[in-house]
Amino acid sequence: MPSSEPRTITSLTNERIKAIRALEMRKERKATGLFVAEGMSILITARDMGAMPTTLVTLAGRTTVDGPTARLARGLVAGARAAGADCLEVSTAVLQKLSGKDNPQTMLAVYRQRWAEPPQPEACGPDDVWLALEEVRDPGNLGTIVRTVDAFGVRGIVLVGASADPYAREAVRATMGSIFAVPLVRMTAEAFLALATRWRAVGDVVGTHLDGAEDVRAATSWRRPALVVMGSEGPGLSVAAAAVCTRRVRIPMAGRLDSLNLAVATAVTLFEVRRDRL
Ligand code: SAM
């Protein structure tokens, strides 16, 4: 049973600490449906988005000193306790191990993962934009994309096929808190092709492709609601996904390289499609 009493933990073999460390493994995140987020500002975003932790970890003594940061920390602990979270105080060494950093943040917390239902194209608003990522591989790219989607007011992300885990530590860090704001949907490649086929009846399905016939800067002419589809870091957009798109667009480039980083290409494309709404 979670306890609301703070305790100072100095041992890495403490069962609660071991359980949090185990969440570094994807298998354990999948089995428990939990993940770790670090840092006071991300924890504040989580609270503001209505996400309460199951466990809150604070550096020992952090909440007893004076000053605005300590007051914020006390507020987070009080809110977590009221929501029934297990509130732990730990030594610097334990916090370092939990965060994997020499200079860890002074707080971290365990949350329940949230997965959304697939978008219904017929129910989308006339301005809505959704993003689909085909087999994104790099958690840092994925986290950056979650942050970008939040920043540009895109409705959510569909993760297609064998995707990196958005709840991996590196991904969560890169989201800077947007992990709590952006609806995330998982689906197979087959389910995605069926969704994209339905989408074509109400709006454009826009594939980004190095051989795209259209320039991304013409995005204001896309039919909304729009579904933007990005390919994987290695192979790019699959033949099947490219075939279901109503448009294939490219981002013009100068220089010697043939492609942009996935997160950068996503940011450019989403900026173009949302530019008149920002
Ligand atoms: N070798 C891959 C290919 O042939 O597509 C490159 C993949 S690129 C690193 C990852 C994804 O970013 C692409 O599938 C595409 O969605 C997007 N992308 C990158 N640069 C792009 C560009 N100049 N125009 C359109 N999309 C681009």
PDB file of C-alpha atoms and ligand atoms in Angstrom:
ATOM      1  CA  MET A   1       0.000   0.000   0.000  1.00  0.00           C
ATOM      2  CA  PRO A   2       1.360   3.453  -0.813  1.00  0.00           C
ATOM      3  CA  SER A   3       2.185   5.472   2.270  1.00  0.00           C
ATOM      4  CA  SER A   4       1.905   9.236   2.509  1.00  0.00           C
ATOM      5  CA  GLU A   5       4.735   9.476   5.087  1.00  0.00           C
ATOM      6  CA  PRO A   6       8.008  10.868   3.748  1.00  0.00           C
ATOM      7  CA  ARG A   7      11.076   8.758   4.490  1.00  0.00           C
ATOM      8  CA  THR A   8      14.711   9.267   3.587  1.00  0.00           C
ATOM      9  CA  ILE A   9      16.023   6.421   1.500  1.00  0.00           C
ATOM     10  CA  THR A  10      19.760   5.986   1.085  1.00  0.00           C
ATOM     11  CA  SER A  11      19.878   2.414  -0.197  1.00  0.00           C
ATOM     12  CA  LEU A  12      19.758   1.455  -3.850  1.00  0.00           C
ATOM     13  CA  THR A  13      18.449  -1.952  -2.829  1.00  0.00           C
ATOM     14  CA  ASN A  14      15.276  -0.445  -1.368  1.00  0.00           C
ATOM     15  CA  GLU A  15      12.349  -2.182  -3.078  1.00  0.00           C
ATOM     16  CA  ARG A  16      10.618   1.087  -4.052  1.00  0.00           C
ATOM     17  CA  ILE A  17      13.814   2.420  -5.594  1.00  0.00           C
ATOM     18  CA  LYS A  18      14.360  -0.816  -7.480  1.00  0.00           C
ATOM     19  CA  ALA A  19      10.815  -0.644  -8.831  1.00  0.00           C
ATOM     20  CA  ILE A  20      11.395   2.885 -10.156  1.00  0.00           C
ATOM     21  CA  ARG A  21      14.749   1.955 -11.676  1.00  0.00           C
ATOM     22  CA  ALA A  22      13.130  -0.995 -13.418  1.00  0.00           C
ATOM     23  CA  LEU A  23      11.039   1.493 -15.392  1.00  0.00           C
ATOM     24  CA  GLU A  24      14.177   2.257 -17.413  1.00  0.00           C
ATOM     25  CA  MET A  25      13.349  -1.003 -19.207  1.00  0.00           C
ATOM     26  CA  ARG A  26      10.701  -0.895 -21.913  1.00  0.00           C
ATOM     27  CA  LYS A  27       9.477  -4.342 -20.885  1.00  0.00           C
ATOM     28  CA  GLU A  28       8.740  -3.077 -17.383  1.00  0.00           C
ATOM     29  CA  ARG A  29       7.043   0.090 -18.646  1.00  0.00           C
ATOM     30  CA  LYS A  30       4.867  -2.079 -20.839  1.00  0.00           C
ATOM     31  CA  ALA A  31       4.014  -4.497 -18.025  1.00  0.00           C
ATOM     32  CA  THR A  32       3.161  -1.780 -15.477  1.00  0.00           C
ATOM     33  CA  GLY A  33       1.836   0.983 -17.749  1.00  0.00           C
ATOM     34  CA  LEU A  34       4.006   3.426 -15.755  1.00  0.00           C
ATOM     35  CA  PHE A  35       6.815   5.835 -16.639  1.00  0.00           C
ATOM     36  CA  VAL A  36       9.147   8.338 -14.986  1.00  0.00           C
ATOM     37  CA  ALA A  37       9.254  12.099 -15.520  1.00  0.00           C
ATOM     38  CA  GLU A  38      11.971  14.290 -14.025  1.00  0.00           C
ATOM     39  CA  GLY A  39      12.255  17.887 -12.988  1.00  0.00           C
ATOM     40  CA  MET A  40      10.043  20.327 -11.189  1.00  0.00           C
ATOM     41  CA  SER A  41       8.849  22.193 -14.253  1.00  0.00           C
ATOM     42  CA  ILE A  42       7.725  18.970 -15.972  1.00  0.00           C
ATOM     43  CA  LEU A  43       6.034  17.850 -12.740  1.00  0.00           C
ATOM     44  CA  ILE A  44       4.208  21.184 -12.538  1.00  0.00           C
ATOM     45  CA  THR A  45       3.066  20.797 -16.163  1.00  0.00           C
ATOM     46  CA  ALA A  46       1.827  17.307 -15.310  1.00  0.00           C
ATOM     47  CA  ARG A  47      -0.173  18.604 -12.349  1.00  0.00           C
ATOM     48  CA  ASP A  48      -1.600  21.440 -14.422  1.00  0.00           C
ATOM     49  CA  MET A  49      -2.681  18.882 -17.047  1.00  0.00           C
ATOM     50  CA  GLY A  50      -4.435  16.844 -14.339  1.00  0.00           C
ATOM     51  CA  ALA A  51      -1.887  14.009 -14.148  1.00  0.00           C
ATOM     52  CA  MET A  52      -1.128  12.888 -10.605  1.00  0.00           C
ATOM     53  CA  PRO A  53       1.912  10.714  -9.843  1.00  0.00           C
ATOM     54  CA  THR A  54       1.723   7.306  -8.243  1.00  0.00           C
ATOM     55  CA  THR A  55       5.126   7.968  -6.618  1.00  0.00           C
ATOM     56  CA  LEU A  56       6.921  11.262  -6.012  1.00  0.00           C
ATOM     57  CA  VAL A  57      10.645  11.305  -5.232  1.00  0.00           C
ATOM     58  CA  THR A  58      12.309  14.369  -3.696  1.00  0.00           C
ATOM     59  CA  LEU A  59      15.890  15.055  -2.696  1.00  0.00           C
ATOM     60  CA  ALA A  60      16.030  14.904   1.122  1.00  0.00           C
ATOM     61  CA  GLY A  61      15.751  18.356   2.688  1.00  0.00           C
ATOM     62  CA  ARG A  62      14.600  19.960  -0.556  1.00  0.00           C
ATOM     63  CA  THR A  63      11.216  20.954   0.787  1.00  0.00           C
ATOM     64  CA  THR A  64      12.383  22.321   4.138  1.00  0.00           C
ATOM     65  CA  VAL A  65      14.622  25.155   2.916  1.00  0.00           C
ATOM     66  CA  ASP A  66      13.337  28.676   2.241  1.00  0.00           C
ATOM     67  CA  GLY A  67      12.655  30.199  -1.152  1.00  0.00           C
ATOM     68  CA  PRO A  68      10.226  30.019  -4.069  1.00  0.00           C
ATOM     69  CA  THR A  69      11.607  26.755  -5.486  1.00  0.00           C
ATOM     70  CA  ALA A  70      11.201  24.968  -2.165  1.00  0.00           C
ATOM     71  CA  ARG A  71       7.668  26.355  -1.910  1.00  0.00           C
ATOM     72  CA  LEU A  72       6.859  24.939  -5.344  1.00  0.00           C
ATOM     73  CA  ALA A  73       8.349  21.614  -4.273  1.00  0.00           C
ATOM     74  CA  ARG A  74       6.237  21.600  -1.104  1.00  0.00           C
ATOM     75  CA  GLY A  75       3.160  22.315  -3.217  1.00  0.00           C
ATOM     76  CA  LEU A  76       3.921  19.374  -5.481  1.00  0.00           C
ATOM     77  CA  VAL A  77       4.449  17.057  -2.502  1.00  0.00           C
ATOM     78  CA  ALA A  78       1.240  18.225  -0.834  1.00  0.00           C
ATOM     79  CA  GLY A  79      -0.767  17.710  -4.034  1.00  0.00           C
ATOM     80  CA  ALA A  80       0.737  14.281  -4.627  1.00  0.00           C
ATOM     81  CA  ARG A  81       0.053  13.211  -1.032  1.00  0.00           C
ATOM     82  CA  ALA A  82      -3.525  14.391  -1.270  1.00  0.00           C
ATOM     83  CA  ALA A  83      -3.905  12.259  -4.408  1.00  0.00           C
ATOM     84  CA  GLY A  84      -2.607   9.201  -2.512  1.00  0.00           C
ATOM     85  CA  ALA A  85       0.870   9.075  -4.074  1.00  0.00           C
ATOM     86  CA  ASP A  86       3.783   7.397  -2.363  1.00  0.00           C
ATOM     87  CA  CYS A  87       6.041  10.327  -1.386  1.00  0.00           C
ATOM     88  CA  LEU A  88       9.703   9.432  -0.861  1.00  0.00           C
ATOM     89  CA  GLU A  89      12.712  11.433   0.228  1.00  0.00           C
ATOM     90  CA  VAL A  90      16.031  10.119  -1.040  1.00  0.00           C
ATOM     91  CA  SER A  91      19.758  10.868  -0.826  1.00  0.00           C
ATOM     92  CA  THR A  92      21.672  12.532  -3.682  1.00  0.00           C
ATOM     93  CA  ALA A  93      23.300   9.204  -4.581  1.00  0.00           C
ATOM     94  CA  VAL A  94      19.909   7.502  -4.935  1.00  0.00           C
ATOM     95  CA  LEU A  95      18.522  10.375  -7.006  1.00  0.00           C
ATOM     96  CA  GLN A  96      21.589  10.252  -9.259  1.00  0.00           C
ATOM     97  CA  LYS A  97      21.007   6.560  -9.868  1.00  0.00           C
ATOM     98  CA  LEU A  98      17.304   7.072 -10.559  1.00  0.00           C
ATOM     99  CA  SER A  99      17.898   9.817 -13.081  1.00  0.00           C
ATOM    100  CA  GLY A 100      21.110   8.446 -14.585  1.00  0.00           C
ATOM    101  CA  LYS A 101      22.704  11.892 -14.300  1.00  0.00           C
ATOM    102  CA  ASP A 102      25.533  13.294 -12.160  1.00  0.00           C
ATOM    103  CA  ASN A 103      23.545  16.481 -11.643  1.00  0.00           C
ATOM    104  CA  PRO A 104      20.019  15.152 -11.317  1.00  0.00           C
ATOM    105  CA  GLN A 105      16.906  17.237 -10.998  1.00  0.00           C
ATOM    106  CA  THR A 106      15.753  17.489  -7.385  1.00  0.00           C
ATOM    107  CA  MET A 107      12.402  15.784  -8.044  1.00  0.00           C
ATOM    108  CA  LEU A 108      11.071  13.018 -10.205  1.00  0.00           C
ATOM    109  CA  ALA A 109       7.810  11.138 -10.287  1.00  0.00           C
ATOM    110  CA  VAL A 110       6.161   8.006 -11.621  1.00  0.00           C
ATOM    111  CA  TYR A 111       2.989   8.408 -13.694  1.00  0.00           C
ATOM    112  CA  ARG A 112       0.499   6.238 -15.508  1.00  0.00           C
ATOM    113  CA  GLN A 113       0.914   6.182 -19.280  1.00  0.00           C
ATOM    114  CA  ARG A 114      -1.979   7.593 -21.255  1.00  0.00           C
ATOM    115  CA  TRP A 115      -3.002   6.274 -24.669  1.00  0.00           C
ATOM    116  CA  ALA A 116      -5.737   7.882 -26.733  1.00  0.00           C
ATOM    117  CA  GLU A 117      -8.331   6.407 -29.067  1.00  0.00           C
ATOM    118  CA  PRO A 118      -7.642   6.768 -32.805  1.00  0.00           C
ATOM    119  CA  PRO A 119      -8.903   9.988 -34.393  1.00  0.00           C
ATOM    120  CA  GLN A 120     -12.205   9.716 -36.240  1.00  0.00           C
ATOM    121  CA  PRO A 121     -11.667  11.661 -39.486  1.00  0.00           C
ATOM    122  CA  GLU A 122     -15.405  12.252 -39.929  1.00  0.00           C
ATOM    123  CA  ALA A 123     -15.573  13.864 -36.454  1.00  0.00           C
ATOM    124  CA  CYS A 124     -12.494  16.106 -36.884  1.00  0.00           C
ATOM    125  CA  GLY A 125     -12.938  19.866 -37.061  1.00  0.00           C
ATOM    126  CA  PRO A 126     -12.299  21.742 -40.330  1.00  0.00           C
ATOM    127  CA  ASP A 127      -8.987  23.126 -39.015  1.00  0.00           C
ATOM    128  CA  ASP A 128      -7.684  19.959 -37.391  1.00  0.00           C
ATOM    129  CA  VAL A 129      -4.274  18.516 -38.206  1.00  0.00           C
ATOM    130  CA  TRP A 130      -3.094  15.115 -36.982  1.00  0.00           C
ATOM    131  CA  LEU A 131       0.384  13.647 -37.368  1.00  0.00           C
ATOM    132  CA  ALA A 132       1.263  10.027 -38.163  1.00  0.00           C
ATOM    133  CA  LEU A 133       4.788   8.680 -37.632  1.00  0.00           C
ATOM    134  CA  GLU A 134       5.730   5.496 -39.407  1.00  0.00           C
ATOM    135  CA  GLU A 135       8.003   3.329 -37.257  1.00  0.00           C
ATOM    136  CA  VAL A 136       9.862   6.215 -35.612  1.00  0.00           C
ATOM    137  CA  ARG A 137      13.029   4.747 -34.117  1.00  0.00           C
ATOM    138  CA  ASP A 138      14.781   7.367 -32.057  1.00  0.00           C
ATOM    139  CA  PRO A 139      13.213   8.270 -28.674  1.00  0.00           C
ATOM    140  CA  GLY A 140      14.910  11.691 -28.742  1.00  0.00           C
ATOM    141  CA  ASN A 141      13.334  12.448 -32.132  1.00  0.00           C
ATOM    142  CA  LEU A 142       9.977  11.234 -30.852  1.00  0.00           C
ATOM    143  CA  GLY A 143      10.128  13.411 -27.725  1.00  0.00           C
ATOM    144  CA  THR A 144      11.106  16.452 -29.789  1.00  0.00           C
ATOM    145  CA  ILE A 145       8.181  15.782 -32.126  1.00  0.00           C
ATOM    146  CA  VAL A 146       5.735  15.504 -29.197  1.00  0.00           C
ATOM    147  CA  ARG A 147       6.927  18.926 -28.009  1.00  0.00           C
ATOM    148  CA  THR A 148       6.587  20.383 -31.521  1.00  0.00           C
ATOM    149  CA  VAL A 149       3.073  18.983 -31.968  1.00  0.00           C
ATOM    150  CA  ASP A 150       2.072  20.621 -28.695  1.00  0.00           C
ATOM    151  CA  ALA A 151       3.704  23.912 -29.688  1.00  0.00           C
ATOM    152  CA  PHE A 152       1.927  24.122 -33.060  1.00  0.00           C
ATOM    153  CA  GLY A 153      -1.510  23.021 -31.873  1.00  0.00           C
ATOM    154  CA  VAL A 154      -1.578  19.753 -33.806  1.00  0.00           C
ATOM    155  CA  ARG A 155      -4.309  17.487 -32.375  1.00  0.00           C
ATOM    156  CA  GLY A 156      -2.261  14.371 -31.678  1.00  0.00           C
ATOM    157  CA  ILE A 157       0.133  11.728 -32.926  1.00  0.00           C
ATOM    158  CA  VAL A 158      -0.563   8.307 -34.392  1.00  0.00           C
ATOM    159  CA  LEU A 159       2.397   5.961 -33.853  1.00  0.00           C
ATOM    160  CA  VAL A 160       2.336   3.429 -36.658  1.00  0.00           C
ATOM    161  CA  GLY A 161       3.894  -0.021 -36.381  1.00  0.00           C
ATOM    162  CA  ALA A 162       7.031  -0.789 -34.360  1.00  0.00           C
ATOM    163  CA  SER A 163       7.607   2.605 -32.780  1.00  0.00           C
ATOM    164  CA  ALA A 164      10.080   3.956 -30.254  1.00  0.00           C
ATOM    165  CA  ASP A 165       8.488   4.299 -26.833  1.00  0.00           C
ATOM    166  CA  PRO A 166       7.305   7.875 -26.123  1.00  0.00           C
ATOM    167  CA  TYR A 167       7.488   6.984 -22.419  1.00  0.00           C
ATOM    168  CA  ALA A 168      11.209   6.139 -22.558  1.00  0.00           C
ATOM    169  CA  ARG A 169      13.320   8.422 -20.372  1.00  0.00           C
ATOM    170  CA  GLU A 170      15.056  10.141 -23.303  1.00  0.00           C
ATOM    171  CA  ALA A 171      11.739  10.764 -25.062  1.00  0.00           C
ATOM    172  CA  VAL A 172      10.010  12.114 -21.954  1.00  0.00           C
ATOM    173  CA  ARG A 173      12.930  14.478 -21.283  1.00  0.00           C
ATOM    174  CA  ALA A 174      12.796  15.809 -24.848  1.00  0.00           C
ATOM    175  CA  THR A 175       9.060  16.537 -24.579  1.00  0.00           C
ATOM    176  CA  MET A 176       9.696  19.079 -21.781  1.00  0.00           C
ATOM    177  CA  GLY A 177       6.282  18.215 -20.319  1.00  0.00           C
ATOM    178  CA  SER A 178       4.295  18.010 -23.563  1.00  0.00           C
ATOM    179  CA  ILE A 179       4.034  14.244 -22.986  1.00  0.00           C
ATOM    180  CA  PHE A 180       1.159  15.141 -20.633  1.00  0.00           C
ATOM    181  CA  ALA A 181      -0.617  17.302 -23.215  1.00  0.00           C
ATOM    182  CA  VAL A 182      -0.451  15.478 -26.539  1.00  0.00           C
ATOM    183  CA  PRO A 183      -2.833  12.581 -27.300  1.00  0.00           C
ATOM    184  CA  LEU A 184      -0.841   9.532 -28.405  1.00  0.00           C
ATOM    185  CA  VAL A 185      -2.399   6.709 -30.405  1.00  0.00           C
ATOM    186  CA  ARG A 186      -0.813   3.366 -31.303  1.00  0.00           C
ATOM    187  CA  MET A 187      -1.835   1.296 -34.296  1.00  0.00           C
ATOM    188  CA  THR A 188      -0.601  -1.350 -36.683  1.00  0.00           C
ATOM    189  CA  ALA A 189       0.400  -0.547 -40.259  1.00  0.00           C
ATOM    190  CA  GLU A 190      -2.801  -2.234 -41.493  1.00  0.00           C
ATOM    191  CA  ALA A 191      -5.040  -0.226 -39.163  1.00  0.00           C
ATOM    192  CA  PHE A 192      -3.245   2.946 -40.246  1.00  0.00           C
ATOM    193  CA  LEU A 193      -3.843   2.256 -43.945  1.00  0.00           C
ATOM    194  CA  ALA A 194      -7.542   1.788 -43.157  1.00  0.00           C
ATOM    195  CA  LEU A 195      -7.606   5.071 -41.210  1.00  0.00           C
ATOM    196  CA  ALA A 196      -5.796   6.941 -44.002  1.00  0.00           C
ATOM    197  CA  THR A 197      -8.253   5.547 -46.553  1.00  0.00           C
ATOM    198  CA  ARG A 198     -11.169   6.900 -44.497  1.00  0.00           C
ATOM    199  CA  TRP A 199      -9.336  10.195 -44.048  1.00  0.00           C
ATOM    200  CA  ARG A 200      -9.082  10.756 -47.804  1.00  0.00           C
ATOM    201  CA  ALA A 201     -12.864  11.152 -47.913  1.00  0.00           C
ATOM    202  CA  VAL A 202     -12.776  14.224 -45.645  1.00  0.00           C
ATOM    203  CA  GLY A 203      -9.341  15.817 -46.096  1.00  0.00           C
ATOM    204  CA  ASP A 204      -5.816  15.440 -47.411  1.00  0.00           C
ATOM    205  CA  VAL A 205      -3.424  12.719 -46.302  1.00  0.00           C
ATOM    206  CA  VAL A 206      -0.070  14.389 -46.831  1.00  0.00           C
ATOM    207  CA  GLY A 207       3.018  12.220 -47.062  1.00  0.00           C
ATOM    208  CA  THR A 208       6.415  13.884 -46.709  1.00  0.00           C
ATOM    209  CA  HIS A 209       8.803  12.349 -49.201  1.00  0.00           C
ATOM    210  CA  LEU A 210      12.166  13.212 -50.683  1.00  0.00           C
ATOM    211  CA  ASP A 211      10.622  12.694 -54.143  1.00  0.00           C
ATOM    212  CA  GLY A 212       7.440  14.603 -53.349  1.00  0.00           C
ATOM    213  CA  ALA A 213       5.938  16.366 -56.356  1.00  0.00           C
ATOM    214  CA  GLU A 214       4.683  19.340 -54.328  1.00  0.00           C
ATOM    215  CA  ASP A 215       6.494  21.965 -52.281  1.00  0.00           C
ATOM    216  CA  VAL A 216       5.599  21.939 -48.572  1.00  0.00           C
ATOM    217  CA  ARG A 217       5.238  25.730 -48.711  1.00  0.00           C
ATOM    218  CA  ALA A 218       1.938  25.277 -50.533  1.00  0.00           C
ATOM    219  CA  ALA A 219       0.423  23.797 -47.368  1.00  0.00           C
ATOM    220  CA  THR A 220      -2.326  26.422 -47.169  1.00  0.00           C
ATOM    221  CA  SER A 221      -3.974  24.664 -50.122  1.00  0.00           C
ATOM    222  CA  TRP A 222      -4.268  21.311 -48.306  1.00  0.00           C
ATOM    223  CA  ARG A 223      -7.778  20.099 -47.572  1.00  0.00           C
ATOM    224  CA  ARG A 224      -8.489  20.039 -43.834  1.00  0.00           C
ATOM    225  CA  PRO A 225      -8.712  18.147 -41.630  1.00  0.00           C
ATOM    226  CA  ALA A 226      -5.242  17.116 -42.714  1.00  0.00           C
ATOM    227  CA  LEU A 227      -3.279  14.022 -41.751  1.00  0.00           C
ATOM    228  CA  VAL A 228       0.490  14.543 -42.130  1.00  0.00           C
ATOM    229  CA  VAL A 229       2.517  11.357 -42.497  1.00  0.00           C
ATOM    230  CA  MET A 230       6.251  11.160 -41.786  1.00  0.00           C
ATOM    231  CA  GLY A 231       8.512   8.260 -42.742  1.00  0.00           C
ATOM    232  CA  SER A 232      11.002   6.442 -40.561  1.00  0.00           C
ATOM    233  CA  GLU A 233      14.551   7.707 -39.944  1.00  0.00           C
ATOM    234  CA  GLY A 234      16.163   4.970 -41.984  1.00  0.00           C
ATOM    235  CA  PRO A 235      13.961   3.798 -44.852  1.00  0.00           C
ATOM    236  CA  GLY A 236      11.680   6.828 -45.139  1.00  0.00           C
ATOM    237  CA  LEU A 237       7.997   6.554 -46.033  1.00  0.00           C
ATOM    238  CA  SER A 238       6.926   3.010 -46.939  1.00  0.00           C
ATOM    239  CA  VAL A 239       5.534   2.305 -50.391  1.00  0.00           C
ATOM    240  CA  ALA A 240       2.149   1.371 -48.908  1.00  0.00           C
ATOM    241  CA  ALA A 241       1.889   4.570 -46.846  1.00  0.00           C
ATOM    242  CA  ALA A 242       3.025   6.732 -49.777  1.00  0.00           C
ATOM    243  CA  ALA A 243       0.389   5.097 -51.984  1.00  0.00           C
ATOM    244  CA  VAL A 244      -2.476   5.960 -49.637  1.00  0.00           C
ATOM    245  CA  CYS A 245      -1.514   9.657 -49.448  1.00  0.00           C
ATOM    246  CA  THR A 246      -3.485  12.207 -51.456  1.00  0.00           C
ATOM    247  CA  ARG A 247      -0.386  14.426 -51.728  1.00  0.00           C
ATOM    248  CA  ARG A 248       3.337  13.844 -51.473  1.00  0.00           C
ATOM    249  CA  VAL A 249       5.321  16.901 -50.481  1.00  0.00           C
ATOM    250  CA  ARG A 250       9.003  17.685 -50.178  1.00  0.00           C
ATOM    251  CA  ILE A 251      10.858  20.281 -48.182  1.00  0.00           C
ATOM    252  CA  PRO A 252      13.220  22.031 -50.596  1.00  0.00           C
ATOM    253  CA  MET A 253      16.850  21.878 -49.524  1.00  0.00           C
ATOM    254  CA  ALA A 254      20.189  23.298 -50.633  1.00  0.00           C
ATOM    255  CA  GLY A 255      23.500  21.652 -49.799  1.00  0.00           C
ATOM    256  CA  ARG A 256      24.849  18.160 -50.216  1.00  0.00           C
ATOM    257  CA  LEU A 257      22.643  16.049 -47.913  1.00  0.00           C
ATOM    258  CA  ASP A 258      19.570  14.339 -49.326  1.00  0.00           C
ATOM    259  CA  SER A 259      17.314  14.574 -46.276  1.00  0.00           C
ATOM    260  CA  LEU A 260      16.594  16.387 -43.025  1.00  0.00           C
ATOM    261  CA  ASN A 261      16.490  14.815 -39.581  1.00  0.00           C
ATOM    262  CA  LEU A 262      12.989  13.434 -38.934  1.00  0.00           C
ATOM    263  CA  ALA A 263      12.186  15.802 -36.044  1.00  0.00           C
ATOM    264  CA  VAL A 264      13.389  18.801 -38.050  1.00  0.00           C
ATOM    265  CA  ALA A 265      11.383  17.757 -41.128  1.00  0.00           C
ATOM    266  CA  THR A 266       8.325  17.287 -38.923  1.00  0.00           C
ATOM    267  CA  ALA A 267       8.742  20.746 -37.398  1.00  0.00           C
ATOM    268  CA  VAL A 268       9.085  22.409 -40.813  1.00  0.00           C
ATOM    269  CA  THR A 269       6.025  20.594 -42.184  1.00  0.00           C
ATOM    270  CA  LEU A 270       3.819  21.226 -39.162  1.00  0.00           C
ATOM    271  CA  PHE A 271       4.831  24.879 -39.099  1.00  0.00           C
ATOM    272  CA  GLU A 272       3.792  25.233 -42.726  1.00  0.00           C
ATOM    273  CA  VAL A 273       0.439  23.526 -42.250  1.00  0.00           C
ATOM    274  CA  ARG A 274      -0.313  25.485 -39.072  1.00  0.00           C
ATOM    275  CA  ARG A 275       1.324  28.785 -40.029  1.00  0.00           C
ATOM    276  CA  ASP A 276      -1.972  30.613 -40.650  1.00  0.00           C
ATOM    277  CA  ARG A 277      -3.303  29.526 -37.239  1.00  0.00           C
ATOM    278  CA  LEU A 278      -0.292  30.430 -35.086  1.00  0.00           C
TER     279      LEU A 278
HETATM  280  N1  SAM B   1      16.536   7.755 -46.527  1.00  0.00           N
HETATM  281  C1  SAM B   1      15.251   8.214 -46.150  1.00  0.00           C
HETATM  282  C2  SAM B   1      14.357   8.406 -47.367  1.00  0.00           C
HETATM  283  O1  SAM B   1      14.750   8.027 -48.447  1.00  0.00           O
HETATM  284  O2  SAM B   1      13.241   8.926 -47.225  1.00  0.00           O
HETATM  285  C3  SAM B   1      15.378   9.470 -45.339  1.00  0.00           C
HETATM  286  C4  SAM B   1      14.472   9.462 -44.205  1.00  0.00           C
HETATM  287  S1  SAM B   1      14.365  11.030 -43.399  1.00  0.00           S
HETATM  288  C5  SAM B   1      15.732  10.999 -42.356  1.00  0.00           C
HETATM  289  C6  SAM B   1      12.977  10.726 -42.351  1.00  0.00           C
HETATM  290  C7  SAM B   1      11.713  11.335 -42.821  1.00  0.00           C
HETATM  291  O3  SAM B   1      11.785  12.757 -42.695  1.00  0.00           O
HETATM  292  C8  SAM B   1      11.338  11.074 -44.242  1.00  0.00           C
HETATM  293  O4  SAM B   1      10.714   9.821 -44.413  1.00  0.00           O
HETATM  294  C9  SAM B   1      10.383  12.211 -44.496  1.00  0.00           C
HETATM  295  O5  SAM B   1       9.120  11.948 -43.917  1.00  0.00           O
HETATM  296  C10 SAM B   1      11.023  13.348 -43.726  1.00  0.00           C
HETATM  297  N2  SAM B   1      11.935  14.173 -44.542  1.00  0.00           N
HETATM  298  C11 SAM B   1      13.242  14.415 -44.309  1.00  0.00           C
HETATM  299  N3  SAM B   1      13.727  15.291 -45.206  1.00  0.00           N
HETATM  300  C12 SAM B   1      12.709  15.604 -46.035  1.00  0.00           C
HETATM  301  C13 SAM B   1      12.557  16.466 -47.172  1.00  0.00           C
HETATM  302  N4  SAM B   1      13.582  17.193 -47.652  1.00  0.00           N
HETATM  303  N5  SAM B   1      11.358  16.541 -47.769  1.00  0.00           N
HETATM  304  C14 SAM B   1      10.309  15.819 -47.312  1.00  0.00           C
HETATM  305  N6  SAM B   1      10.384  15.001 -46.239  1.00  0.00           N
HETATM  306  C15 SAM B   1      11.564  14.890 -45.611  1.00  0.00           C
END
